[in-house]
Amino acid sequence: MAATVATRLVNDNETPPLTPNPTSVVEVSDAVIISPAAEPPAVAITPSDPWPRPYYVEDGLRRVVPYHYTYNTWCKERWRGRKLMEIFEVEFRDRPAEYYRNAVETGLVVVNGKAVGPEHVLKNGDLISHTTHRHEPPVTAEPIRVIHEDNDLIVINKPSGVPVHPAGRYNYNSVVEIIKSERGPGFLPRPCNRLDRLTSGIMFLAKSQHAAERLVAQISQRSVRKEYIARVVGRFPDGEVVCDQPILQISPKLTLNRVRANGKAARTVFKRLAYYPPVDPPTKGQTEQPAMPDPEQAAQRRGEGEGYSIVRCLPVTGRTHQIRVHLQFLGHPIQNDPIYANQKVWGFDLGRNDADAARNSDEDIISRLSRMGKEDIADAVAYYDEMVDNYHRKKAEKMSGQLCDVCRTPLYTDPGEQELSLWLHSLRYEDADGAWSYVSPLPAWALPPSGMTGPTEVGGMDDLVSAVDASST
């Protein structure tokens, strides 16, 4: 059976033979099968790189046809002297230990290209390879729109829910690979600024290494201004609001941050663009309003009855999750933020004005978040990659009751819209000296709701910049 599985990895379009090929090494197009006749199991190494990319669009989602793929990782220092199965049980928990044991025993997990047993002890320089039938999560089918293009640069409006680089469960469903698929296999877009998977908006893709280095240097020297737009809980205060609270990373593993007095210096300027009050419930005799879609239902659980504000955000510093953390501290978290607007993690006040962690210790926050990721994921939509995997398995992509015909992996239903977006958008990048400026349209969630009036575009940054200058004097 091991050799049958390995042979199947050579070509997804072929039916696997019932018996293994007795040849010791067989090279077939994009795969190598090492199949010692006297020493099963067979070993499959599949550098899968299909072209054109196996995309298809269905139900508003960009999907990838499942394909075989070999993950390679060098032995980390902390793995040295430890057994192979111990590493998988402790550090690779996206599948049951039984799966990994079977993968080792059947040659789908190998070390230095050779089949080994589960008790194999790793050493420095070992290369661990895992060949699997890869099922990528779907992402939005919304196109990646080009705002500007010249000989050096492409400025795009990144859709929410699409990661920039291949990472974790995402490979071809990433900005880099989607752009590459549209422009040809020789095109290599080089991202120059970072946006989290759920954040949408302005991104720079350089066409050459020289152009990338030049723009990255300009951004790192703080000669570029950035503006974001966010949809937050409640009525945000009038005027320009400057938050200069320091930010501390309390869990490097989860990339979890909060305002703490002993954190790193951080400053963000905010200004309300619009406020939309809650819709009054229908009075007796009125027709009930139609049920809101899932994203709205999820958001209404955070700040129900307060309405929401559209807020302009100018980060002066660049701490991780800075805008989200500062908005939370001010008492107006992003309305659909699965982490920083979660009362079961942060308590009723959602971390407001708790710079000394008097109401919620760092340990309590981490413990609650970890517990949510495992036991009550429906109310804690995990934003971080490790927890997103857990979320997809348990809630967002519910079990369909079907198995993959090739790898027998359980199949899942599609994630809902609320798992594909965060109401934070990179709206504008501009040179501080006025040499260039790129602005995207407002996202749909920032436009006036049906039956209400409000702004549909944003003016210049003068007021925000003036507030920065005033707060620095």
mmCIF file of N, CA, C and O in Angstrom, residues 203-295:
data_model
loop_
_atom_site.group_PDB
_atom_site.id
_atom_site.type_symbol
_atom_site.label_atom_id
_atom_site.label_comp_id
_atom_site.label_asym_id
_atom_site.label_seq_id
_atom_site.Cartn_x
_atom_site.Cartn_y
_atom_site.Cartn_z
ATOM 1 N N MET A 203 -1.193 48.100 -1.505
ATOM 2 C CA MET A 203 0.051 47.336 -1.413
ATOM 3 C C MET A 203 0.937 47.691 -2.594
ATOM 4 O O MET A 203 0.452 47.967 -3.692
ATOM 5 N N PHE A 204 2.246 47.657 -2.357
ATOM 6 C CA PHE A 204 3.228 47.933 -3.400
ATOM 7 C C PHE A 204 3.926 46.636 -3.796
ATOM 8 O O PHE A 204 4.442 45.913 -2.934
ATOM 9 N N LEU A 205 3.959 46.361 -5.104
ATOM 10 C CA LEU A 205 4.675 45.204 -5.640
ATOM 11 C C LEU A 205 5.724 45.714 -6.615
ATOM 12 O O LEU A 205 5.386 46.279 -7.663
ATOM 13 N N ALA A 206 6.986 45.536 -6.260
ATOM 14 C CA ALA A 206 8.068 45.978 -7.143
ATOM 15 C C ALA A 206 8.306 44.939 -8.231
ATOM 16 O O ALA A 206 8.122 43.738 -8.032
ATOM 17 N N LYS A 207 8.736 45.423 -9.402
ATOM 18 C CA LYS A 207 9.005 44.530 -10.522
ATOM 19 C C LYS A 207 10.466 44.085 -10.575
ATOM 20 O O LYS A 207 10.809 43.200 -11.366
ATOM 21 N N SER A 208 11.307 44.698 -9.756
ATOM 22 C CA SER A 208 12.717 44.324 -9.730
ATOM 23 C C SER A 208 13.234 44.451 -8.311
ATOM 24 O O SER A 208 12.645 45.146 -7.474
ATOM 25 N N GLN A 209 14.356 43.794 -8.048
ATOM 26 C CA GLN A 209 14.942 43.862 -6.715
ATOM 27 C C GLN A 209 15.408 45.275 -6.392
ATOM 28 O O GLN A 209 15.259 45.747 -5.262
ATOM 29 N N HIS A 210 15.949 45.962 -7.388
ATOM 30 C CA HIS A 210 16.423 47.336 -7.168
ATOM 31 C C HIS A 210 15.266 48.256 -6.787
ATOM 32 O O HIS A 210 15.362 49.056 -5.843
ATOM 33 N N ALA A 211 14.142 48.138 -7.487
ATOM 34 C CA ALA A 211 12.977 48.973 -7.170
ATOM 35 C C ALA A 211 12.428 48.643 -5.791
ATOM 36 O O ALA A 211 11.998 49.531 -5.035
ATOM 37 N N ALA A 212 12.447 47.366 -5.434
ATOM 38 C CA ALA A 212 11.954 46.964 -4.118
ATOM 39 C C ALA A 212 12.819 47.554 -3.013
ATOM 40 O O ALA A 212 12.306 48.086 -2.016
ATOM 41 N N GLU A 213 14.119 47.471 -3.168
ATOM 42 C CA GLU A 213 15.028 47.996 -2.140
ATOM 43 C C GLU A 213 14.851 49.493 -1.968
ATOM 44 O O GLU A 213 14.896 50.016 -0.846
ATOM 45 N N ARG A 214 14.654 50.206 -3.083
ATOM 46 C CA ARG A 214 14.494 51.653 -3.009
ATOM 47 C C ARG A 214 13.226 52.045 -2.251
ATOM 48 O O ARG A 214 13.262 52.927 -1.382
ATOM 49 N N LEU A 215 12.104 51.373 -2.543
ATOM 50 C CA LEU A 215 10.853 51.725 -1.878
ATOM 51 C C LEU A 215 10.852 51.277 -0.428
ATOM 52 O O LEU A 215 10.383 52.006 0.457
ATOM 53 N N VAL A 216 11.381 50.101 -0.148
ATOM 54 C CA VAL A 216 11.448 49.625 1.238
ATOM 55 C C VAL A 216 12.279 50.582 2.087
ATOM 56 O O VAL A 216 11.935 50.893 3.233
ATOM 57 N N ALA A 217 13.371 51.072 1.535
ATOM 58 C CA ALA A 217 14.207 52.029 2.263
ATOM 59 C C ALA A 217 13.446 53.313 2.540
ATOM 60 O O ALA A 217 13.542 53.896 3.634
ATOM 61 N N GLN A 218 12.661 53.765 1.574
ATOM 62 C CA GLN A 218 11.896 54.992 1.755
ATOM 63 C C GLN A 218 10.846 54.804 2.862
ATOM 64 O O GLN A 218 10.653 55.683 3.705
ATOM 65 N N ILE A 219 10.178 53.667 2.872
ATOM 66 C CA ILE A 219 9.171 53.403 3.897
ATOM 67 C C ILE A 219 9.815 53.294 5.267
ATOM 68 O O ILE A 219 9.306 53.830 6.254
ATOM 69 N N SER A 220 10.949 52.611 5.364
ATOM 70 C CA SER A 220 11.616 52.416 6.658
ATOM 71 C C SER A 220 12.172 53.716 7.219
ATOM 72 O O SER A 220 12.345 53.849 8.430
ATOM 73 N N GLN A 221 12.450 54.696 6.355
ATOM 74 C CA GLN A 221 12.975 55.981 6.819
ATOM 75 C C GLN A 221 11.878 56.946 7.263
ATOM 76 O O GLN A 221 12.139 58.106 7.562
ATOM 77 N N ARG A 222 10.656 56.451 7.301
ATOM 78 C CA ARG A 222 9.511 57.243 7.770
ATOM 79 C C ARG A 222 9.233 58.462 6.898
ATOM 80 O O ARG A 222 8.672 59.455 7.375
ATOM 81 N N SER A 223 9.638 58.398 5.633
ATOM 82 C CA SER A 223 9.321 59.510 4.737
ATOM 83 C C SER A 223 8.054 59.229 3.934
ATOM 84 O O SER A 223 7.737 59.953 2.998
ATOM 85 N N VAL A 224 7.343 58.180 4.323
ATOM 86 C CA VAL A 224 6.082 57.818 3.696
ATOM 87 C C VAL A 224 4.983 57.832 4.757
ATOM 88 O O VAL A 224 5.148 57.273 5.840
ATOM 89 N N ARG A 225 3.877 58.496 4.444
ATOM 90 C CA ARG A 225 2.730 58.530 5.366
ATOM 91 C C ARG A 225 1.726 57.459 4.968
ATOM 92 O O ARG A 225 1.484 57.234 3.789
ATOM 93 N N LYS A 226 1.136 56.833 5.979
ATOM 94 C CA LYS A 226 0.138 55.788 5.752
ATOM 95 C C LYS A 226 -1.158 56.160 6.456
ATOM 96 O O LYS A 226 -1.125 56.642 7.590
ATOM 97 N N GLU A 227 -2.269 55.923 5.789
ATOM 98 C CA GLU A 227 -3.569 56.127 6.417
ATOM 99 C C GLU A 227 -4.426 54.876 6.235
ATOM 100 O O GLU A 227 -4.494 54.303 5.143
ATOM 101 N N TYR A 228 -5.047 54.486 7.342
ATOM 102 C CA TYR A 228 -5.964 53.348 7.327
ATOM 103 C C TYR A 228 -7.368 53.845 7.650
ATOM 104 O O TYR A 228 -7.551 54.945 8.192
ATOM 105 N N ILE A 229 -8.346 53.027 7.325
ATOM 106 C CA ILE A 229 -9.728 53.309 7.700
ATOM 107 C C ILE A 229 -10.231 52.087 8.470
ATOM 108 O O ILE A 229 -9.907 50.947 8.123
ATOM 109 N N ALA A 230 -10.995 52.332 9.538
ATOM 110 C CA ALA A 230 -11.485 51.232 10.373
ATOM 111 C C ALA A 230 -12.943 51.476 10.737
ATOM 112 O O ALA A 230 -13.401 52.623 10.812
ATOM 113 N N ARG A 231 -13.651 50.411 10.955
ATOM 114 C CA ARG A 231 -15.032 50.476 11.440
ATOM 115 C C ARG A 231 -15.036 49.976 12.878
ATOM 116 O O ARG A 231 -14.704 48.811 13.149
ATOM 117 N N VAL A 232 -15.388 50.859 13.823
ATOM 118 C CA VAL A 232 -15.209 50.561 15.241
ATOM 119 C C VAL A 232 -16.531 50.604 15.988
ATOM 120 O O VAL A 232 -17.523 51.176 15.534
ATOM 121 N N VAL A 233 -16.509 50.002 17.161
ATOM 122 C CA VAL A 233 -17.691 49.954 18.020
ATOM 123 C C VAL A 233 -17.985 51.336 18.598
ATOM 124 O O VAL A 233 -17.083 52.037 19.081
ATOM 125 N N GLY A 234 -19.248 51.765 18.567
ATOM 126 C CA GLY A 234 -19.689 52.964 19.262
ATOM 127 C C GLY A 234 -19.391 54.263 18.540
ATOM 128 O O GLY A 234 -18.901 54.288 17.411
ATOM 129 N N ARG A 235 -19.705 55.358 19.221
ATOM 130 C CA ARG A 235 -19.466 56.695 18.670
ATOM 131 C C ARG A 235 -18.084 57.173 19.081
ATOM 132 O O ARG A 235 -17.831 57.463 20.257
ATOM 133 N N PHE A 236 -17.183 57.258 18.120
ATOM 134 C CA PHE A 236 -15.819 57.698 18.395
ATOM 135 C C PHE A 236 -15.835 59.190 18.713
ATOM 136 O O PHE A 236 -16.655 59.946 18.158
ATOM 137 N N PRO A 237 -14.946 59.680 19.607
ATOM 138 C CA PRO A 237 -14.951 61.100 19.989
ATOM 139 C C PRO A 237 -14.751 62.044 18.811
ATOM 140 O O PRO A 237 -14.210 61.671 17.766
ATOM 141 N N ASP A 238 -15.166 63.282 18.994
ATOM 142 C CA ASP A 238 -14.978 64.318 17.975
ATOM 143 C C ASP A 238 -13.504 64.732 17.904
ATOM 144 O O ASP A 238 -12.743 64.566 18.860
ATOM 145 N N GLY A 239 -13.147 65.342 16.795
ATOM 146 C CA GLY A 239 -11.812 65.912 16.655
ATOM 147 C C GLY A 239 -10.730 64.866 16.457
ATOM 148 O O GLY A 239 -11.002 63.668 16.301
ATOM 149 N N GLU A 240 -9.471 65.347 16.475
ATOM 150 C CA GLU A 240 -8.335 64.446 16.339
ATOM 151 C C GLU A 240 -7.990 63.847 17.696
ATOM 152 O O GLU A 240 -7.880 64.573 18.688
ATOM 153 N N VAL A 241 -7.843 62.555 17.737
ATOM 154 C CA VAL A 241 -7.514 61.842 18.979
ATOM 155 C C VAL A 241 -6.140 61.215 18.800
ATOM 156 O O VAL A 241 -5.925 60.425 17.876
ATOM 157 N N VAL A 242 -5.206 61.578 19.678
ATOM 158 C CA VAL A 242 -3.847 61.034 19.618
ATOM 159 C C VAL A 242 -3.685 60.006 20.733
ATOM 160 O O VAL A 242 -3.876 60.322 21.915
ATOM 161 N N CYS A 243 -3.342 58.787 20.380
ATOM 162 C CA CYS A 243 -3.052 57.743 21.360
ATOM 163 C C CYS A 243 -1.565 57.439 21.289
ATOM 164 O O CYS A 243 -1.073 57.003 20.248
ATOM 165 N N ASP A 244 -0.872 57.697 22.380
ATOM 166 C CA ASP A 244 0.576 57.454 22.401
ATOM 167 C C ASP A 244 0.952 56.425 23.467
ATOM 168 O O ASP A 244 2.030 56.490 24.070
ATOM 169 N N GLN A 245 0.063 55.477 23.700
ATOM 170 C CA GLN A 245 0.318 54.444 24.689
ATOM 171 C C GLN A 245 1.313 53.413 24.151
ATOM 172 O O GLN A 245 1.227 52.985 23.004
ATOM 173 N N PRO A 246 2.270 52.999 24.979
ATOM 174 C CA PRO A 246 3.246 51.989 24.542
ATOM 175 C C PRO A 246 2.580 50.621 24.372
ATOM 176 O O PRO A 246 1.575 50.308 25.018
ATOM 177 N N ILE A 247 3.143 49.810 23.497
ATOM 178 C CA ILE A 247 2.572 48.503 23.167
ATOM 179 C C ILE A 247 3.584 47.414 23.469
ATOM 180 O O ILE A 247 4.757 47.501 23.084
ATOM 181 N N LEU A 248 3.119 46.377 24.158
ATOM 182 C CA LEU A 248 3.963 45.250 24.548
ATOM 183 C C LEU A 248 3.447 43.978 23.892
ATOM 184 O O LEU A 248 2.239 43.723 23.883
ATOM 185 N N GLN A 249 4.354 43.189 23.341
ATOM 186 C CA GLN A 249 3.973 41.873 22.824
ATOM 187 C C GLN A 249 3.983 40.894 23.994
ATOM 188 O O GLN A 249 5.035 40.543 24.523
ATOM 189 N N ILE A 250 2.814 40.438 24.393
ATOM 190 C CA ILE A 250 2.720 39.584 25.577
ATOM 191 C C ILE A 250 2.804 38.102 25.224
ATOM 192 O O ILE A 250 2.984 37.259 26.108
ATOM 193 N N SER A 251 2.667 37.764 23.946
ATOM 194 C CA SER A 251 2.837 36.381 23.519
ATOM 195 C C SER A 251 3.443 36.354 22.124
ATOM 196 O O SER A 251 2.732 36.519 21.134
ATOM 197 N N PRO A 252 4.766 36.142 22.031
ATOM 198 C CA PRO A 252 5.386 36.048 20.709
ATOM 199 C C PRO A 252 4.793 34.925 19.877
ATOM 200 O O PRO A 252 4.653 35.047 18.657
ATOM 201 N N LYS A 253 4.431 33.819 20.505
ATOM 202 C CA LYS A 253 3.886 32.683 19.769
ATOM 203 C C LYS A 253 2.585 33.042 19.067
ATOM 204 O O LYS A 253 2.340 32.667 17.922
ATOM 205 N N LEU A 254 1.719 33.801 19.766
ATOM 206 C CA LEU A 254 0.434 34.191 19.199
ATOM 207 C C LEU A 254 0.471 35.560 18.542
ATOM 208 O O LEU A 254 -0.544 36.019 18.015
ATOM 209 N N THR A 255 1.620 36.229 18.591
ATOM 210 C CA THR A 255 1.741 37.609 18.121
ATOM 211 C C THR A 255 0.641 38.461 18.757
ATOM 212 O O THR A 255 -0.025 39.251 18.093
ATOM 213 N N LEU A 256 0.466 38.285 20.060
ATOM 214 C CA LEU A 256 -0.586 38.976 20.803
ATOM 215 C C LEU A 256 0.000 40.189 21.507
ATOM 216 O O LEU A 256 1.014 40.086 22.197
ATOM 217 N N ASN A 257 -0.644 41.341 21.332
ATOM 218 C CA ASN A 257 -0.119 42.599 21.860
ATOM 219 C C ASN A 257 -1.178 43.300 22.701
ATOM 220 O O ASN A 257 -2.373 43.081 22.527
ATOM 221 N N ARG A 258 -0.709 44.178 23.587
ATOM 222 C CA ARG A 258 -1.635 45.004 24.358
ATOM 223 C C ARG A 258 -0.908 46.256 24.829
ATOM 224 O O ARG A 258 0.329 46.307 24.828
ATOM 225 N N VAL A 259 -1.672 47.249 25.229
ATOM 226 C CA VAL A 259 -1.085 48.455 25.813
ATOM 227 C C VAL A 259 -0.557 48.107 27.196
ATOM 228 O O VAL A 259 -1.279 47.570 28.027
ATOM 229 N N ARG A 260 0.719 48.384 27.405
ATOM 230 C CA ARG A 260 1.359 48.182 28.714
ATOM 231 C C ARG A 260 2.373 49.296 28.922
ATOM 232 O O ARG A 260 3.063 49.714 27.995
ATOM 233 N N ALA A 261 2.486 49.755 30.143
ATOM 234 C CA ALA A 261 3.378 50.868 30.455
ATOM 235 C C ALA A 261 4.829 50.550 30.128
ATOM 236 O O ALA A 261 5.621 51.461 29.830
ATOM 237 N N ASN A 262 5.205 49.263 30.173
ATOM 238 C CA ASN A 262 6.592 48.879 29.903
ATOM 239 C C ASN A 262 6.789 48.400 28.465
ATOM 240 O O ASN A 262 7.780 47.748 28.151
ATOM 241 N N GLY A 263 5.851 48.747 27.561
ATOM 242 C CA GLY A 263 5.966 48.357 26.161
ATOM 243 C C GLY A 263 6.802 49.329 25.353
ATOM 244 O O GLY A 263 7.418 50.270 25.893
ATOM 245 N N LYS A 264 6.817 49.122 24.048
ATOM 246 C CA LYS A 264 7.566 49.994 23.145
ATOM 247 C C LYS A 264 6.730 51.212 22.760
ATOM 248 O O LYS A 264 5.503 51.121 22.638
ATOM 249 N N ALA A 265 7.392 52.333 22.570
ATOM 250 C CA ALA A 265 6.698 53.583 22.244
ATOM 251 C C ALA A 265 5.873 53.410 20.970
ATOM 252 O O ALA A 265 6.323 52.803 19.995
ATOM 253 N N ALA A 266 4.659 53.944 20.999
ATOM 254 C CA ALA A 266 3.763 53.844 19.836
ATOM 255 C C ALA A 266 2.852 55.067 19.810
ATOM 256 O O ALA A 266 2.466 55.583 20.868
ATOM 257 N N ARG A 267 2.519 55.519 18.614
ATOM 258 C CA ARG A 267 1.637 56.684 18.481
ATOM 259 C C ARG A 267 0.756 56.528 17.250
ATOM 260 O O ARG A 267 1.230 56.210 16.166
ATOM 261 N N THR A 268 -0.545 56.760 17.451
ATOM 262 C CA THR A 268 -1.503 56.735 16.355
ATOM 263 C C THR A 268 -2.438 57.931 16.493
ATOM 264 O O THR A 268 -2.866 58.261 17.602
ATOM 265 N N VAL A 269 -2.747 58.567 15.366
ATOM 266 C CA VAL A 269 -3.710 59.667 15.347
ATOM 267 C C VAL A 269 -5.000 59.162 14.693
ATOM 268 O O VAL A 269 -4.959 58.529 13.635
ATOM 269 N N PHE A 270 -6.125 59.455 15.343
ATOM 270 C CA PHE A 270 -7.424 59.013 14.839
ATOM 271 C C PHE A 270 -8.341 60.214 14.614
ATOM 272 O O PHE A 270 -8.237 61.231 15.311
ATOM 273 N N LYS A 271 -9.253 60.078 13.667
ATOM 274 C CA LYS A 271 -10.286 61.094 13.463
ATOM 275 C C LYS A 271 -11.522 60.416 12.882
ATOM 276 O O LYS A 271 -11.438 59.682 11.900
ATOM 277 N N ARG A 272 -12.652 60.691 13.518
ATOM 278 C CA ARG A 272 -13.899 60.081 13.053
ATOM 279 C C ARG A 272 -14.318 60.663 11.714
ATOM 280 O O ARG A 272 -14.375 61.874 11.533
ATOM 281 N N LEU A 273 -14.617 59.780 10.773
ATOM 282 C CA LEU A 273 -15.137 60.194 9.480
ATOM 283 C C LEU A 273 -16.656 60.227 9.493
ATOM 284 O O LEU A 273 -17.280 61.117 8.896
ATOM 285 N N ALA A 274 -17.267 59.258 10.171
ATOM 286 C CA ALA A 274 -18.729 59.186 10.209
ATOM 287 C C ALA A 274 -19.162 58.333 11.397
ATOM 288 O O ALA A 274 -18.395 57.498 11.890
ATOM 289 N N TYR A 275 -20.379 58.581 11.861
ATOM 290 C CA TYR A 275 -20.994 57.739 12.895
ATOM 291 C C TYR A 275 -22.375 57.325 12.410
ATOM 292 O O TYR A 275 -23.142 58.156 11.904
ATOM 293 N N TYR A 276 -22.693 56.045 12.551
ATOM 294 C CA TYR A 276 -23.992 55.520 12.147
ATOM 295 C C TYR A 276 -24.652 54.867 13.359
ATOM 296 O O TYR A 276 -24.156 53.856 13.866
ATOM 297 N N PRO A 277 -25.741 55.470 13.844
ATOM 298 C CA PRO A 277 -26.403 54.938 15.046
ATOM 299 C C PRO A 277 -27.053 53.597 14.762
ATOM 300 O O PRO A 277 -27.271 53.226 13.603
ATOM 301 N N PRO A 278 -27.373 52.854 15.818
ATOM 302 C CA PRO A 278 -28.034 51.564 15.612
ATOM 303 C C PRO A 278 -29.418 51.757 15.009
ATOM 304 O O PRO A 278 -30.080 52.782 15.227
ATOM 305 N N VAL A 279 -29.839 50.793 14.246
ATOM 306 C CA VAL A 279 -31.176 50.839 13.653
ATOM 307 C C VAL A 279 -32.190 50.482 14.722
ATOM 308 O O VAL A 279 -32.051 49.475 15.418
ATOM 309 N N ASP A 280 -33.200 51.351 14.899
ATOM 310 C CA ASP A 280 -34.221 51.080 15.910
ATOM 311 C C ASP A 280 -34.974 49.808 15.555
ATOM 312 O O ASP A 280 -35.310 49.572 14.389
ATOM 313 N N PRO A 281 -35.282 48.980 16.565
ATOM 314 C CA PRO A 281 -36.081 47.785 16.278
ATOM 315 C C PRO A 281 -37.476 48.187 15.821
ATOM 316 O O PRO A 281 -37.990 49.245 16.205
ATOM 317 N N PRO A 282 -38.119 47.392 14.980
ATOM 318 C CA PRO A 282 -39.449 47.746 14.482
ATOM 319 C C PRO A 282 -40.472 47.796 15.602
ATOM 320 O O PRO A 282 -40.435 46.985 16.529
ATOM 321 N N THR A 283 -41.321 48.807 15.560
ATOM 322 C CA THR A 283 -42.381 48.909 16.555
ATOM 323 C C THR A 283 -43.528 47.984 16.180
ATOM 324 O O THR A 283 -43.554 47.393 15.100
ATOM 325 N N LYS A 284 -44.472 47.871 17.075
ATOM 326 C CA LYS A 284 -45.599 46.968 16.855
ATOM 327 C C LYS A 284 -46.325 47.355 15.567
ATOM 328 O O LYS A 284 -46.641 48.506 15.330
ATOM 329 N N GLY A 285 -46.552 46.364 14.734
ATOM 330 C CA GLY A 285 -47.255 46.602 13.477
ATOM 331 C C GLY A 285 -46.327 46.789 12.300
ATOM 332 O O GLY A 285 -46.746 46.691 11.158
ATOM 333 N N GLN A 286 -45.030 47.088 12.590
ATOM 334 C CA GLN A 286 -44.076 47.232 11.499
ATOM 335 C C GLN A 286 -43.579 45.865 11.058
ATOM 336 O O GLN A 286 -43.586 44.892 11.818
ATOM 337 N N THR A 287 -43.131 45.819 9.817
ATOM 338 C CA THR A 287 -42.574 44.570 9.302
ATOM 339 C C THR A 287 -41.168 44.380 9.848
ATOM 340 O O THR A 287 -40.372 45.310 9.889
ATOM 341 N N GLU A 288 -40.882 43.170 10.282
ATOM 342 C CA GLU A 288 -39.543 42.875 10.781
ATOM 343 C C GLU A 288 -38.517 43.076 9.666
ATOM 344 O O GLU A 288 -38.776 42.770 8.504
ATOM 345 N N GLN A 289 -37.356 43.576 10.048
ATOM 346 C CA GLN A 289 -36.279 43.723 9.083
ATOM 347 C C GLN A 289 -35.739 42.342 8.704
ATOM 348 O O GLN A 289 -35.745 41.424 9.531
ATOM 349 N N PRO A 290 -35.292 42.163 7.489
ATOM 350 C CA PRO A 290 -34.717 40.863 7.126
ATOM 351 C C PRO A 290 -33.471 40.574 7.953
ATOM 352 O O PRO A 290 -32.792 41.486 8.421
ATOM 353 N N ALA A 291 -33.221 39.304 8.152
ATOM 354 C CA ALA A 291 -32.059 38.907 8.941
ATOM 355 C C ALA A 291 -30.791 39.425 8.291
ATOM 356 O O ALA A 291 -30.647 39.437 7.078
ATOM 357 N N MET A 292 -29.853 39.878 9.135
ATOM 358 C CA MET A 292 -28.590 40.386 8.615
ATOM 359 C C MET A 292 -27.712 39.227 8.180
ATOM 360 O O MET A 292 -27.817 38.127 8.717
ATOM 361 N N PRO A 293 -26.820 39.470 7.231
ATOM 362 C CA PRO A 293 -25.881 38.422 6.859
ATOM 363 C C PRO A 293 -24.934 38.115 8.009
ATOM 364 O O PRO A 293 -24.791 38.900 8.945
ATOM 365 N N ASP A 294 -24.256 37.010 7.917
ATOM 366 C CA ASP A 294 -23.396 36.543 8.996
ATOM 367 C C ASP A 294 -22.393 37.573 9.496
ATOM 368 O O ASP A 294 -22.206 37.719 10.702
ATOM 369 N N PRO A 295 -21.676 38.307 8.623
ATOM 370 C CA PRO A 295 -20.704 39.269 9.128
ATOM 371 C C PRO A 295 -21.337 40.318 10.029
ATOM 372 O O PRO A 295 -20.760 40.721 11.033
#
